[in-house]
Coordinates of C-alpha atoms in Angstrom, one line a residue:
Chain A
X186 CA 65.8 -27.4 -46.9
X187 CA 63.2 -29.2 -49.0
X188 CA 64.6 -32.5 -47.8
X189 CA 64.2 -31.5 -44.2
X190 CA 60.6 -30.3 -44.8
X191 CA 59.9 -33.7 -46.4
X192 CA 60.8 -35.6 -43.3
X193 CA 59.3 -33.3 -40.7
X194 CA 55.7 -34.3 -40.1
X195 CA 54.9 -31.1 -38.2
X196 CA 56.3 -28.7 -40.8
X197 CA 54.7 -30.6 -43.7
X198 CA 51.5 -30.9 -41.8
X199 CA 51.4 -27.2 -41.3
X200 CA 52.2 -26.6 -45.0
X201 CA 49.4 -28.9 -46.0
X202 CA 46.9 -27.3 -43.6
X203 CA 47.8 -23.8 -44.9
X204 CA 45.2 -23.2 -47.7
X205 CA 42.3 -24.5 -45.6
X206 CA 43.5 -22.8 -42.4
X207 CA 43.9 -19.4 -44.1
X208 CA 40.4 -19.5 -45.7
X209 CA 38.7 -20.7 -42.5
X210 CA 40.5 -18.2 -40.2
X211 CA 39.8 -15.3 -42.4
X212 CA 36.2 -16.1 -43.4
X213 CA 35.0 -18.1 -40.4
X214 CA 36.9 -17.6 -37.2
X215 CA 37.5 -13.9 -37.6
X216 CA 33.9 -13.1 -38.6
X217 CA 32.7 -15.1 -35.7
X218 CA 34.7 -13.0 -33.3
X219 CA 33.7 -9.9 -35.2
X220 CA 30.1 -10.9 -34.9
X221 CA 30.4 -11.2 -31.1
X222 CA 32.0 -7.8 -31.0
X223 CA 29.4 -6.2 -33.3
X224 CA 26.7 -7.4 -31.0
X225 CA 28.1 -5.1 -28.3
X226 CA 28.2 -2.0 -30.5
X227 CA 25.7 0.3 -32.2
X228 CA 27.2 -0.2 -35.6
X229 CA 25.0 0.8 -38.6
X230 CA 25.5 0.0 -42.3
X231 CA 28.3 2.3 -43.5
X232 CA 29.6 3.4 -40.2
X233 CA 31.6 1.6 -37.5
X234 CA 30.0 1.4 -34.1
X235 CA 30.8 2.4 -30.6
X236 CA 30.9 0.0 -27.7
X237 CA 27.5 0.0 -26.0
X238 CA 27.9 -3.0 -23.7
X239 CA 24.8 -5.1 -23.2
X240 CA 22.5 -2.4 -24.5
X241 CA 21.5 -4.4 -27.6
X242 CA 20.7 -7.4 -25.6
X243 CA 18.8 -5.4 -23.0
X244 CA 16.7 -3.8 -25.8
X245 CA 16.1 -7.1 -27.5
X246 CA 15.0 -8.8 -24.3
X247 CA 12.3 -6.1 -23.9
X248 CA 11.4 -6.2 -27.6
X249 CA 8.1 -8.0 -28.3
X250 CA 9.1 -8.9 -31.9
X251 CA 12.3 -10.6 -30.7
X252 CA 10.5 -12.5 -28.0
X253 CA 8.0 -13.6 -30.6
X254 CA 10.8 -14.7 -33.0
X255 CA 12.4 -16.7 -30.2
X256 CA 9.1 -18.4 -29.5
X257 CA 8.6 -19.0 -33.3
X258 CA 12.1 -20.4 -33.6
X259 CA 11.6 -22.9 -30.7
X260 CA 8.2 -23.9 -31.9
X261 CA 9.4 -24.3 -35.5
X262 CA 12.4 -26.3 -34.4
X263 CA 10.7 -28.6 -32.0
X264 CA 7.6 -29.4 -34.1
X265 CA 9.5 -29.7 -37.4
X266 CA 12.3 -31.9 -35.8
X267 CA 9.8 -34.2 -34.2
X268 CA 7.9 -34.6 -37.4
X269 CA 11.1 -35.1 -39.4
X270 CA 12.1 -37.8 -37.0
X271 CA 8.8 -39.7 -37.0
X272 CA 8.4 -39.6 -40.8
X273 CA 12.1 -40.1 -41.5
X274 CA 12.2 -43.2 -39.2
X275 CA 9.0 -44.5 -40.8
X276 CA 10.3 -44.0 -44.3
X277 CA 13.7 -45.6 -43.3
X278 CA 11.9 -48.7 -41.9
X279 CA 9.8 -49.0 -45.1
X280 CA 12.9 -48.7 -47.3
X281 CA 14.7 -51.2 -45.2
X282 CA 12.1 -53.9 -46.0
X283 CA 12.5 -56.4 -48.7
X284 CA 11.0 -54.3 -51.5
X285 CA 11.1 -54.0 -55.3
X286 CA 12.9 -51.1 -57.0
X287 CA 14.7 -50.3 -53.7
X288 CA 17.5 -48.3 -55.3
X289 CA 15.0 -46.4 -57.4
X290 CA 13.0 -45.4 -54.3
X291 CA 16.1 -44.5 -52.4
X292 CA 17.3 -42.3 -55.3
X293 CA 14.1 -40.5 -56.0
X294 CA 13.2 -39.8 -52.4
X295 CA 16.3 -37.7 -51.9
X296 CA 15.2 -35.1 -54.6
X297 CA 13.6 -32.7 -52.1
X298 CA 16.9 -32.6 -50.2
X299 CA 19.2 -31.8 -53.2
X300 CA 17.1 -29.2 -55.0
X301 CA 17.8 -25.6 -53.9
X302 CA 15.5 -24.8 -50.9
X303 CA 14.8 -21.3 -52.2
X304 CA 13.5 -22.9 -55.5
X305 CA 11.4 -25.6 -53.9
X306 CA 10.0 -23.0 -51.4
X307 CA 8.8 -21.0 -54.5
X308 CA 6.9 -24.1 -55.5
X309 CA 5.3 -24.3 -52.1
X310 CA 4.5 -20.6 -52.3
X311 CA 2.4 -21.4 -55.3
X312 CA 0.9 -24.5 -53.7
X313 CA -0.1 -22.3 -50.8
X314 CA -1.5 -19.5 -52.9
X315 CA -4.5 -17.9 -51.3
X316 CA -6.7 -17.9 -54.4
X317 CA -5.4 -20.8 -56.5
X318 CA -4.0 -23.3 -54.0
X319 CA -4.2 -26.8 -55.4
X320 CA -4.7 -28.0 -51.8
X321 CA -7.8 -25.8 -51.3
X322 CA -9.0 -26.9 -54.8
X323 CA -8.9 -30.5 -53.9
X324 CA -10.5 -30.0 -50.4
X325 CA -13.3 -27.9 -51.9
X326 CA -14.0 -30.6 -54.6
X327 CA -14.0 -33.2 -51.9
X328 CA -16.5 -31.1 -50.0
X329 CA -14.4 -30.8 -46.9
X330 CA -14.1 -27.0 -46.9
X331 CA -16.2 -24.3 -48.6
X332 CA -13.7 -21.5 -48.7
X333 CA -10.2 -21.4 -49.9
X334 CA -7.7 -21.6 -47.1
X335 CA -5.4 -18.5 -46.6
X336 CA -2.3 -20.7 -45.9
X337 CA 0.2 -17.9 -45.5
X338 CA -2.0 -15.0 -44.5
X339 CA -3.1 -16.2 -41.0
X340 CA -0.5 -16.4 -38.2
X341 CA -1.1 -20.1 -37.2
X342 CA -1.8 -21.2 -40.8
X343 CA 1.5 -19.6 -41.8
X344 CA 3.4 -21.3 -39.0
X345 CA 2.0 -24.7 -39.8
X346 CA 2.5 -24.2 -43.6
X347 CA 6.2 -23.2 -43.2
X348 CA 6.7 -26.2 -40.9
X349 CA 5.2 -28.5 -43.5
X350 CA 7.5 -27.2 -46.2
X351 CA 10.5 -27.6 -43.8
X352 CA 9.5 -31.2 -43.0
X353 CA 9.0 -32.0 -46.7
X354 CA 12.6 -30.9 -47.3
X355 CA 14.2 -32.5 -44.3
X356 CA 12.6 -36.0 -44.2
X357 CA 14.8 -37.5 -47.0
X358 CA 18.0 -36.6 -45.1
X359 CA 16.8 -38.2 -41.9
X360 CA 15.4 -41.2 -43.7
X361 CA 18.4 -42.0 -45.8
X362 CA 20.8 -41.6 -42.8
X363 CA 18.7 -43.7 -40.5
X364 CA 18.4 -46.3 -43.3
X365 CA 22.2 -46.5 -43.4
X366 CA 22.1 -47.1 -39.6
X367 CA 19.4 -49.8 -40.0
X368 CA 21.5 -51.6 -42.5
X369 CA 24.4 -52.0 -40.0
X370 CA 22.1 -53.9 -37.6
X371 CA 22.9 -57.6 -37.9
X372 CA 19.9 -59.8 -39.0
X373 CA 21.0 -62.3 -36.3
X374 CA 19.6 -60.1 -33.6
X375 CA 16.2 -60.3 -35.3
X376 CA 16.5 -64.0 -35.8
X377 CA 17.4 -64.6 -32.2
X378 CA 14.6 -62.4 -30.9
X379 CA 12.1 -64.1 -33.3
X380 CA 13.1 -67.5 -31.9
X381 CA 12.5 -66.1 -28.4
X382 CA 9.0 -65.2 -29.6
X383 CA 9.3 -61.4 -29.9
X384 CA 6.5 -59.6 -31.7
X385 CA 7.5 -57.1 -34.5
X386 CA 6.8 -54.2 -32.1
X387 CA 9.0 -55.8 -29.4
X388 CA 11.7 -56.3 -32.0
X389 CA 11.5 -52.6 -32.9
X390 CA 11.4 -51.4 -29.4
X391 CA 14.1 -53.6 -27.9
X392 CA 16.4 -54.3 -30.9
X393 CA 16.1 -51.7 -33.5
X394 CA 15.6 -48.6 -31.4
X395 CA 18.5 -49.1 -28.9
X396 CA 20.9 -50.1 -31.7
X397 CA 19.9 -47.1 -33.7
X398 CA 20.1 -44.6 -30.8
X399 CA 23.6 -43.3 -31.5
X400 CA 22.9 -42.5 -35.2
X401 CA 19.5 -41.0 -34.2
X402 CA 21.3 -38.7 -31.8
X403 CA 23.7 -37.5 -34.5
X404 CA 21.1 -37.1 -37.2
X405 CA 18.7 -35.2 -34.9
X406 CA 21.5 -32.9 -33.7
X407 CA 22.1 -31.9 -37.3
X408 CA 18.4 -31.7 -38.0
X409 CA 17.8 -29.4 -35.0
X410 CA 20.9 -27.3 -35.8
X411 CA 19.8 -26.6 -39.4
X412 CA 16.1 -26.1 -38.5
X413 CA 17.0 -23.7 -35.7
X414 CA 19.1 -21.5 -38.0
X415 CA 16.8 -21.8 -41.0
X416 CA 16.5 -18.7 -43.1
X417 CA 15.7 -19.2 -46.7
X418 CA 12.5 -21.1 -46.5
X419 CA 10.9 -18.4 -44.3
X420 CA 12.5 -15.6 -46.3
X421 CA 10.9 -17.0 -49.5
X422 CA 7.5 -18.0 -48.1
X423 CA 6.6 -15.2 -45.7
X424 CA 9.5 -12.9 -45.0
X425 CA 8.5 -13.3 -41.4
X426 CA 4.9 -12.3 -41.8
X427 CA 2.0 -12.2 -41.2
X428 CA 2.4 -9.9 -38.2
X429 CA 5.9 -11.4 -37.5
X430 CA 4.2 -14.7 -36.8
X431 CA 6.8 -16.7 -38.7
X432 CA 9.9 -14.6 -38.0
X433 CA 12.8 -16.8 -36.9
X434 CA 15.9 -15.5 -35.2
X435 CA 17.8 -15.7 -38.5
X436 CA 15.2 -13.8 -40.6
X437 CA 14.7 -11.2 -37.9
X438 CA 18.5 -10.7 -37.7
X439 CA 18.6 -10.2 -41.5
X440 CA 15.7 -7.8 -41.4
X441 CA 17.2 -5.7 -38.6
X442 CA 20.8 -5.7 -39.9
X443 CA 20.6 -5.7 -43.7
X444 CA 17.2 -4.3 -44.5
X445 CA 17.1 -2.0 -41.5
X446 CA 20.8 -1.2 -41.4
X447 CA 21.2 -1.8 -37.6
X448 CA 24.2 -4.1 -37.9
X449 CA 24.9 -4.2 -34.2
X450 CA 21.4 -5.2 -33.3
X451 CA 21.2 -7.8 -36.0
X452 CA 24.5 -9.3 -34.9
X453 CA 23.3 -9.5 -31.3
X454 CA 20.2 -11.5 -32.5
X455 CA 22.5 -13.8 -34.5
X456 CA 24.8 -14.3 -31.5
X457 CA 21.9 -14.9 -29.2
X458 CA 21.4 -18.1 -31.2
X459 CA 24.8 -19.4 -30.2
X460 CA 23.9 -20.7 -26.7
X461 CA 21.2 -22.9 -28.2
X462 CA 23.6 -24.2 -30.9
X463 CA 26.2 -24.9 -28.3
X464 CA 23.7 -27.0 -26.4
X465 CA 23.0 -29.0 -29.6
X466 CA 26.7 -29.4 -30.3
X467 CA 27.6 -30.6 -26.8
X468 CA 24.8 -33.1 -27.2
X469 CA 26.3 -34.3 -30.5
X470 CA 29.9 -34.3 -29.1
X471 CA 29.0 -36.7 -26.3
X472 CA 27.0 -38.8 -28.7
X473 CA 30.1 -39.0 -30.8
X474 CA 32.4 -39.9 -27.9
X475 CA 30.2 -42.8 -27.1
X476 CA 30.3 -44.2 -30.6
X477 CA 34.0 -43.5 -31.2
X478 CA 32.9 -41.8 -34.3
X479 CA 35.2 -40.4 -37.0
X480 CA 37.6 -38.6 -34.6
X481 CA 38.0 -41.4 -32.2
X482 CA 39.1 -45.0 -32.7
X483 CA 42.4 -44.0 -34.2
X484 CA 44.7 -43.7 -31.2
Chain B
X70 CA 3.6 -43.9 -59.8
X71 CA 4.5 -47.2 -61.2
X72 CA 2.3 -50.2 -61.3
X73 CA 4.9 -52.2 -59.5
X74 CA 3.4 -51.1 -56.2
X75 CA 0.5 -53.4 -56.8
X76 CA 2.4 -56.4 -58.1
X77 CA 2.4 -59.3 -55.7
X78 CA 6.0 -59.4 -54.4
X79 CA 6.0 -63.2 -54.6
X80 CA 8.7 -65.1 -52.9
X81 CA 10.0 -62.0 -51.1
X82 CA 7.7 -61.5 -48.1
X83 CA 7.9 -65.0 -47.0
X84 CA 6.8 -64.1 -43.4
X85 CA 3.6 -62.2 -44.3
X86 CA 0.8 -62.2 -46.8
X87 CA 1.1 -60.2 -50.0
X88 CA -2.0 -58.2 -49.1
X89 CA -0.7 -57.3 -45.7
X90 CA 2.6 -56.2 -47.2
X91 CA 0.8 -54.1 -49.8
X92 CA -1.1 -52.3 -47.1
X93 CA 1.7 -51.8 -44.6
X94 CA 4.7 -51.3 -47.0
X95 CA 3.7 -50.3 -50.5
X96 CA 0.8 -48.1 -49.6
X97 CA 2.7 -45.8 -47.2
X98 CA 5.7 -45.9 -49.5
X99 CA 3.5 -44.7 -52.3
X100 CA 2.1 -42.0 -50.1
X101 CA 5.6 -40.8 -49.2
X102 CA 6.6 -40.9 -52.9
X103 CA 3.5 -38.8 -53.9
X104 CA 4.1 -36.1 -51.2
X105 CA 7.8 -35.9 -51.8
X106 CA 7.5 -35.6 -55.6
X107 CA 4.3 -33.7 -56.0
X108 CA 5.8 -30.2 -55.7
X109 CA 8.2 -31.1 -58.7
X110 CA 5.3 -32.2 -60.8
X111 CA 3.4 -29.1 -59.9
X112 CA 6.4 -26.9 -60.8
X113 CA 6.7 -28.6 -64.1
X114 CA 3.0 -28.5 -65.0
X115 CA 2.7 -24.8 -64.0
X116 CA 5.6 -23.9 -66.2
X117 CA 3.7 -25.0 -69.3
X118 CA 0.2 -23.7 -68.4
X119 CA -1.1 -20.7 -70.2
X120 CA -2.2 -17.9 -67.8
X121 CA -5.9 -18.4 -68.4
X122 CA -5.6 -22.0 -67.2
X123 CA -3.3 -21.0 -64.3
X124 CA -5.6 -18.4 -62.9
X125 CA -8.8 -20.4 -63.1
X126 CA -10.6 -22.7 -60.7
X127 CA -12.4 -24.5 -63.5
X128 CA -11.4 -27.6 -65.3
X129 CA -8.8 -30.1 -64.2
X130 CA -5.8 -28.3 -62.7
X131 CA -3.6 -31.5 -62.7
X132 CA -3.2 -31.4 -66.5
X133 CA -2.4 -28.8 -69.2
X134 CA -4.9 -28.5 -71.9
X135 CA -3.0 -26.2 -74.2
X136 CA 0.7 -26.2 -73.2
X137 CA 2.7 -23.1 -73.9
X138 CA 6.4 -22.2 -74.0
X139 CA 5.6 -18.5 -73.3
X140 CA 6.8 -18.6 -69.7
X141 CA 10.1 -20.2 -70.5
X142 CA 10.5 -17.8 -73.4
X143 CA 9.9 -14.9 -71.2
X144 CA 12.3 -16.3 -68.6
X145 CA 15.1 -16.9 -71.0
X146 CA 14.8 -13.8 -73.2
X147 CA 13.2 -11.1 -71.1
X148 CA 15.0 -11.6 -67.7
X149 CA 18.6 -12.0 -66.6
X150 CA 18.0 -15.7 -65.9
X151 CA 20.7 -17.1 -68.3
X152 CA 23.2 -14.7 -66.7
X153 CA 22.2 -16.0 -63.2
X154 CA 22.6 -19.6 -64.4
X155 CA 26.1 -18.7 -65.6
X156 CA 27.0 -17.0 -62.4
X157 CA 25.8 -19.9 -60.3
X158 CA 27.7 -22.4 -62.4
X159 CA 30.9 -20.3 -62.3
X160 CA 30.7 -19.7 -58.6
X161 CA 29.8 -23.3 -57.8
X162 CA 32.5 -24.8 -60.0
X163 CA 35.3 -22.5 -58.7
X164 CA 34.4 -22.9 -55.0
X165 CA 34.0 -26.6 -55.4
X166 CA 37.4 -27.1 -56.9
X167 CA 39.1 -24.7 -54.6
X168 CA 37.5 -26.4 -51.6
X169 CA 38.4 -29.8 -52.8
X170 CA 42.0 -28.9 -53.3
X171 CA 42.3 -27.3 -49.8
X172 CA 40.4 -30.2 -48.3
X173 CA 42.6 -32.9 -49.8
X174 CA 45.7 -31.4 -48.3
X175 CA 44.0 -30.8 -45.0
X176 CA 42.5 -34.2 -44.7
X177 CA 45.7 -35.9 -45.7
X178 CA 47.7 -33.9 -43.1
X179 CA 45.2 -34.6 -40.3
X180 CA 44.7 -38.3 -41.2
X181 CA 48.1 -39.4 -42.4
X182 CA 50.8 -37.0 -41.5
X183 CA 49.5 -36.9 -37.9
X184 CA 51.4 -33.7 -37.1
X185 CA 51.2 -32.8 -33.4
X186 CA 47.8 -31.3 -32.7
X187 CA 46.2 -33.1 -35.7
X188 CA 43.4 -34.4 -33.5
X189 CA 42.6 -31.0 -32.3
X190 CA 42.6 -29.5 -35.8
X191 CA 40.3 -32.4 -36.9
X192 CA 37.9 -31.5 -34.1
X193 CA 38.1 -27.8 -35.0
X194 CA 37.2 -28.7 -38.6
X195 CA 34.2 -30.6 -37.4
X196 CA 33.1 -27.7 -35.2
X197 CA 33.6 -25.3 -38.1
X198 CA 31.1 -27.4 -40.1
X199 CA 28.5 -26.7 -37.3
X200 CA 28.8 -22.9 -37.6
X201 CA 25.7 -22.0 -39.5
X202 CA 25.9 -19.3 -42.2
X203 CA 22.9 -17.5 -40.7
X204 CA 25.0 -16.4 -37.7
X205 CA 28.0 -15.5 -39.9
X206 CA 26.6 -13.4 -42.7
X207 CA 26.5 -10.0 -40.9
X208 CA 30.2 -9.9 -39.8
X209 CA 31.2 -11.7 -43.0
X210 CA 29.5 -8.9 -45.0
X211 CA 31.8 -6.4 -43.4
X212 CA 34.8 -8.6 -44.0
X213 CA 33.8 -8.9 -47.7
X214 CA 33.3 -5.1 -47.8
X215 CA 36.7 -4.4 -46.2
X216 CA 38.4 -6.7 -48.8
X217 CA 36.8 -4.6 -51.6
X218 CA 35.0 -7.6 -53.2
X219 CA 31.5 -6.7 -52.2
X220 CA 29.0 -7.2 -55.0
X221 CA 31.2 -9.5 -57.0
X222 CA 31.3 -13.2 -57.8
X223 CA 34.7 -13.3 -56.0
X224 CA 32.9 -12.5 -52.7
X225 CA 30.9 -15.8 -53.1
X226 CA 33.9 -17.8 -54.3
X227 CA 35.8 -16.7 -51.3
X228 CA 33.1 -17.3 -48.7
X229 CA 31.5 -20.5 -49.9
X230 CA 34.6 -22.5 -49.0
X231 CA 33.9 -21.7 -45.3
X232 CA 31.1 -24.3 -45.3
X233 CA 32.5 -26.5 -48.1
X234 CA 36.0 -27.1 -46.7
X235 CA 34.9 -28.4 -43.3
X236 CA 32.4 -30.8 -45.0
X237 CA 34.8 -32.0 -47.7
X238 CA 37.7 -32.4 -45.2
X239 CA 35.5 -34.4 -42.9
X240 CA 34.3 -36.7 -45.7
X241 CA 37.8 -37.2 -47.2
X242 CA 39.3 -38.0 -43.8
X243 CA 37.0 -40.9 -43.6
X244 CA 38.0 -42.1 -47.1
X245 CA 41.7 -41.7 -46.5
X246 CA 41.4 -43.8 -43.4
X247 CA 40.1 -46.7 -45.5
X248 CA 43.3 -46.7 -47.6
X249 CA 45.8 -49.2 -46.1
X250 CA 48.7 -47.5 -44.3
X251 CA 51.1 -50.2 -45.5
X252 CA 50.9 -49.0 -49.1
X253 CA 52.3 -45.6 -48.0
X254 CA 54.9 -47.1 -45.8
X255 CA 56.2 -49.3 -48.6
X256 CA 56.3 -46.3 -50.9
X257 CA 58.2 -44.2 -48.3
X258 CA 60.8 -47.0 -47.9
X259 CA 61.2 -47.1 -51.6
X260 CA 62.0 -43.4 -51.4
X261 CA 58.8 -41.8 -52.6
X262 CA 58.2 -38.3 -51.5
X263 CA 55.0 -37.3 -49.6
X264 CA 53.8 -35.5 -52.7
X265 CA 54.3 -38.6 -54.9
X266 CA 52.5 -40.7 -52.3
X267 CA 49.6 -38.3 -52.3
X268 CA 49.2 -37.9 -56.1
X269 CA 50.2 -41.5 -57.2
X270 CA 48.7 -43.7 -54.4
X271 CA 46.2 -41.9 -52.1
X272 CA 44.3 -39.8 -54.6
X273 CA 43.7 -42.5 -57.2
X274 CA 42.4 -44.7 -54.4
X275 CA 40.2 -42.0 -53.0
X276 CA 38.4 -41.1 -56.3
X277 CA 35.0 -42.2 -55.0
X278 CA 35.5 -40.0 -52.0
X279 CA 36.6 -37.1 -54.2
X280 CA 33.5 -37.6 -56.4
X281 CA 31.1 -37.6 -53.5
X282 CA 32.8 -34.6 -51.8
X283 CA 32.7 -32.8 -55.2
X284 CA 29.0 -33.5 -55.8
X285 CA 28.1 -32.4 -52.2
X286 CA 30.2 -29.3 -52.6
X287 CA 28.6 -28.5 -55.9
X288 CA 25.0 -29.0 -54.7
X289 CA 25.7 -27.0 -51.5
X290 CA 27.1 -24.1 -53.5
X291 CA 24.2 -24.2 -56.0
X292 CA 21.8 -24.2 -53.0
X293 CA 23.5 -21.4 -51.1
X294 CA 21.1 -18.5 -50.5
X295 CA 21.9 -16.1 -47.6
X296 CA 25.5 -15.2 -48.6
X297 CA 24.4 -14.6 -52.2
X298 CA 21.5 -12.5 -51.0
X299 CA 23.6 -10.4 -48.7
X300 CA 27.0 -10.0 -50.6
X301 CA 25.6 -9.4 -54.1
X302 CA 23.2 -6.7 -55.1
X303 CA 23.6 -6.1 -58.9
X304 CA 21.2 -8.1 -61.0
X305 CA 23.9 -9.3 -63.4
X306 CA 25.9 -11.1 -60.8
X307 CA 23.1 -12.7 -58.8
X308 CA 22.8 -16.5 -58.5
X309 CA 19.7 -18.4 -59.6
X310 CA 18.0 -19.0 -56.2
X311 CA 18.5 -15.3 -55.2
X312 CA 17.7 -13.9 -58.7
X313 CA 14.4 -15.9 -58.9
X314 CA 13.3 -14.9 -55.4
X315 CA 14.3 -11.2 -55.6
X316 CA 13.8 -10.2 -59.2
X317 CA 11.0 -12.3 -60.5
X318 CA 8.6 -11.7 -57.7
X319 CA 8.6 -7.9 -57.6
X320 CA 5.4 -6.1 -58.0
X321 CA 1.8 -7.1 -57.3
X322 CA 1.3 -9.4 -60.2
X323 CA 3.1 -12.7 -59.8
X324 CA 4.2 -14.4 -63.0
X325 CA 3.7 -17.9 -61.7
X326 CA 4.5 -19.6 -65.0
X327 CA 7.9 -17.9 -65.3
X328 CA 8.6 -18.3 -61.6
X329 CA 7.9 -22.1 -61.7
X330 CA 9.9 -22.4 -64.9
X331 CA 12.8 -20.6 -63.2
X332 CA 12.6 -22.9 -60.2
X333 CA 12.4 -25.9 -62.4
X334 CA 15.3 -25.0 -64.7
X335 CA 17.4 -24.0 -61.6
X336 CA 16.8 -27.4 -60.1
X337 CA 17.6 -29.4 -63.2
X338 CA 21.5 -29.1 -63.2
X339 CA 21.8 -30.4 -59.6
X340 CA 19.2 -33.1 -60.3
X341 CA 21.2 -34.3 -63.4
X342 CA 24.6 -34.3 -61.6
X343 CA 23.0 -36.1 -58.7
X344 CA 21.3 -38.7 -60.9
X345 CA 24.7 -39.7 -62.5
X346 CA 26.4 -40.0 -59.1
X347 CA 23.5 -41.0 -56.9
X348 CA 25.4 -44.0 -55.4
X349 CA 28.4 -41.8 -54.5
X350 CA 26.1 -39.2 -53.1
X351 CA 24.2 -41.7 -50.9
X352 CA 27.3 -43.5 -49.7
X353 CA 29.0 -40.1 -49.0
X354 CA 25.9 -38.9 -47.1
X355 CA 25.7 -42.1 -45.0
X356 CA 29.5 -42.4 -44.7
X357 CA 29.6 -38.9 -43.1
X358 CA 27.5 -40.0 -40.2
X359 CA 28.6 -43.5 -39.6
X360 CA 32.0 -45.1 -39.4

């Protein structure tokens, strides 16, 4: 029996997959299905729900707070992702230069990414404090403003402030990954283009950028995915306020389901994020196909 | 910031003048470094500032005139902070090791046993990694409740592997692929069992991969917020990120010193682990997105 199992790839494969499969099916696949179902019910905390069809979605579509949260989420994702890309690429290009203390820079720059977001968000909370903000202090001393800025108390200030904190946390990931991509580009391309008289800008535009595109696609897909579903930064900094100006889909879903007890409604908000995520994943999948990345290249 | 940023990088920038390089490379790099590290400095300095310095617009806020340990004392002896640290450590270590074990088997099966459907399972694992916790936490809360583990450390140890296993498996698949197939074939011909091959040949060669997967898993668990916020409500079983956010900020008066000390102390363990293994971390991170 044991002997046969030894020699049968399929049986052995199944056995090896068992621990991971059981955990993932029970705590990922099943809840995912359950979430879809809950979105069609009027479940509350502590009591199972009845099937109500599309009622949750119809209600949410007419709900001004949900619409605002959708707008905020898209705004937050687009602006933060673009900024993370621009600063990340810039930082990667700087780190790819012939510089001193390269590994030191590379190591230190990743710190914002590894430290728990909730804890660094608390630091930003203090940096953004309406009365003792260090940013306001510096700007006042420089004579640029005469009143302390209410970073988290005004809708647009709060949106921008949360985006800044998100970009701060996300830039290292983009930069380090793009740096890895840059290092795979052979110097001979640059030498050849330099001989042909290309300017640095032309080299960047016609050598670096095209060769970096596949890795940019992958990194930005991850970046968009995690920004779109962000929760903790908003929860810590503003809890969705002021006047719901910074509510994202995820924080609204938490507020309705856990704080408000409307499980079905919260689940519907969470599930409403799925189409956007699928779009991002499809984008990534075709990006991967093109590069014969991880999955491919083995058969 | 170090003075090295102003030293003439003689002999390195052979294509451009040192001044130009200082302006286009070291100046922006210094700017990035300042912005990325300033919040940590601010956290640290706030932790040691007495309240009268904290809540004052006078003087130089960038330095501490009379440093105090009062905030850290308060945090360690008047709050449940040490308990949160212990919980976070326990949950992170257990879920990291459980996920690593499950991932080693899964990655080996997908990458090396190549059972029928291995490719599809590999793709499913990748897709599982893309499922964000913020769309899972509501139904997962009811699963946790039905299993009777709500409000316990076990709830976190069971649910964290959902995002750790896909990531570790994915990373380990890449590492296993770099180990020459011939080694295993020779061992098979010599009569070694799959178990022997895995433990005596593949795992020793995959140690760097195991280390980077382990550090990633540990930092991801230490970081986790939404599950810990939703599945645990008693103060004595909260994790550091949730404890600091939900228990130290209650009321109208914010104890900024203790809050910052809590954020700083909670960041130190991951920073230390990371600093020891930074090369593994970086190579794991970049290895997970490129071939």
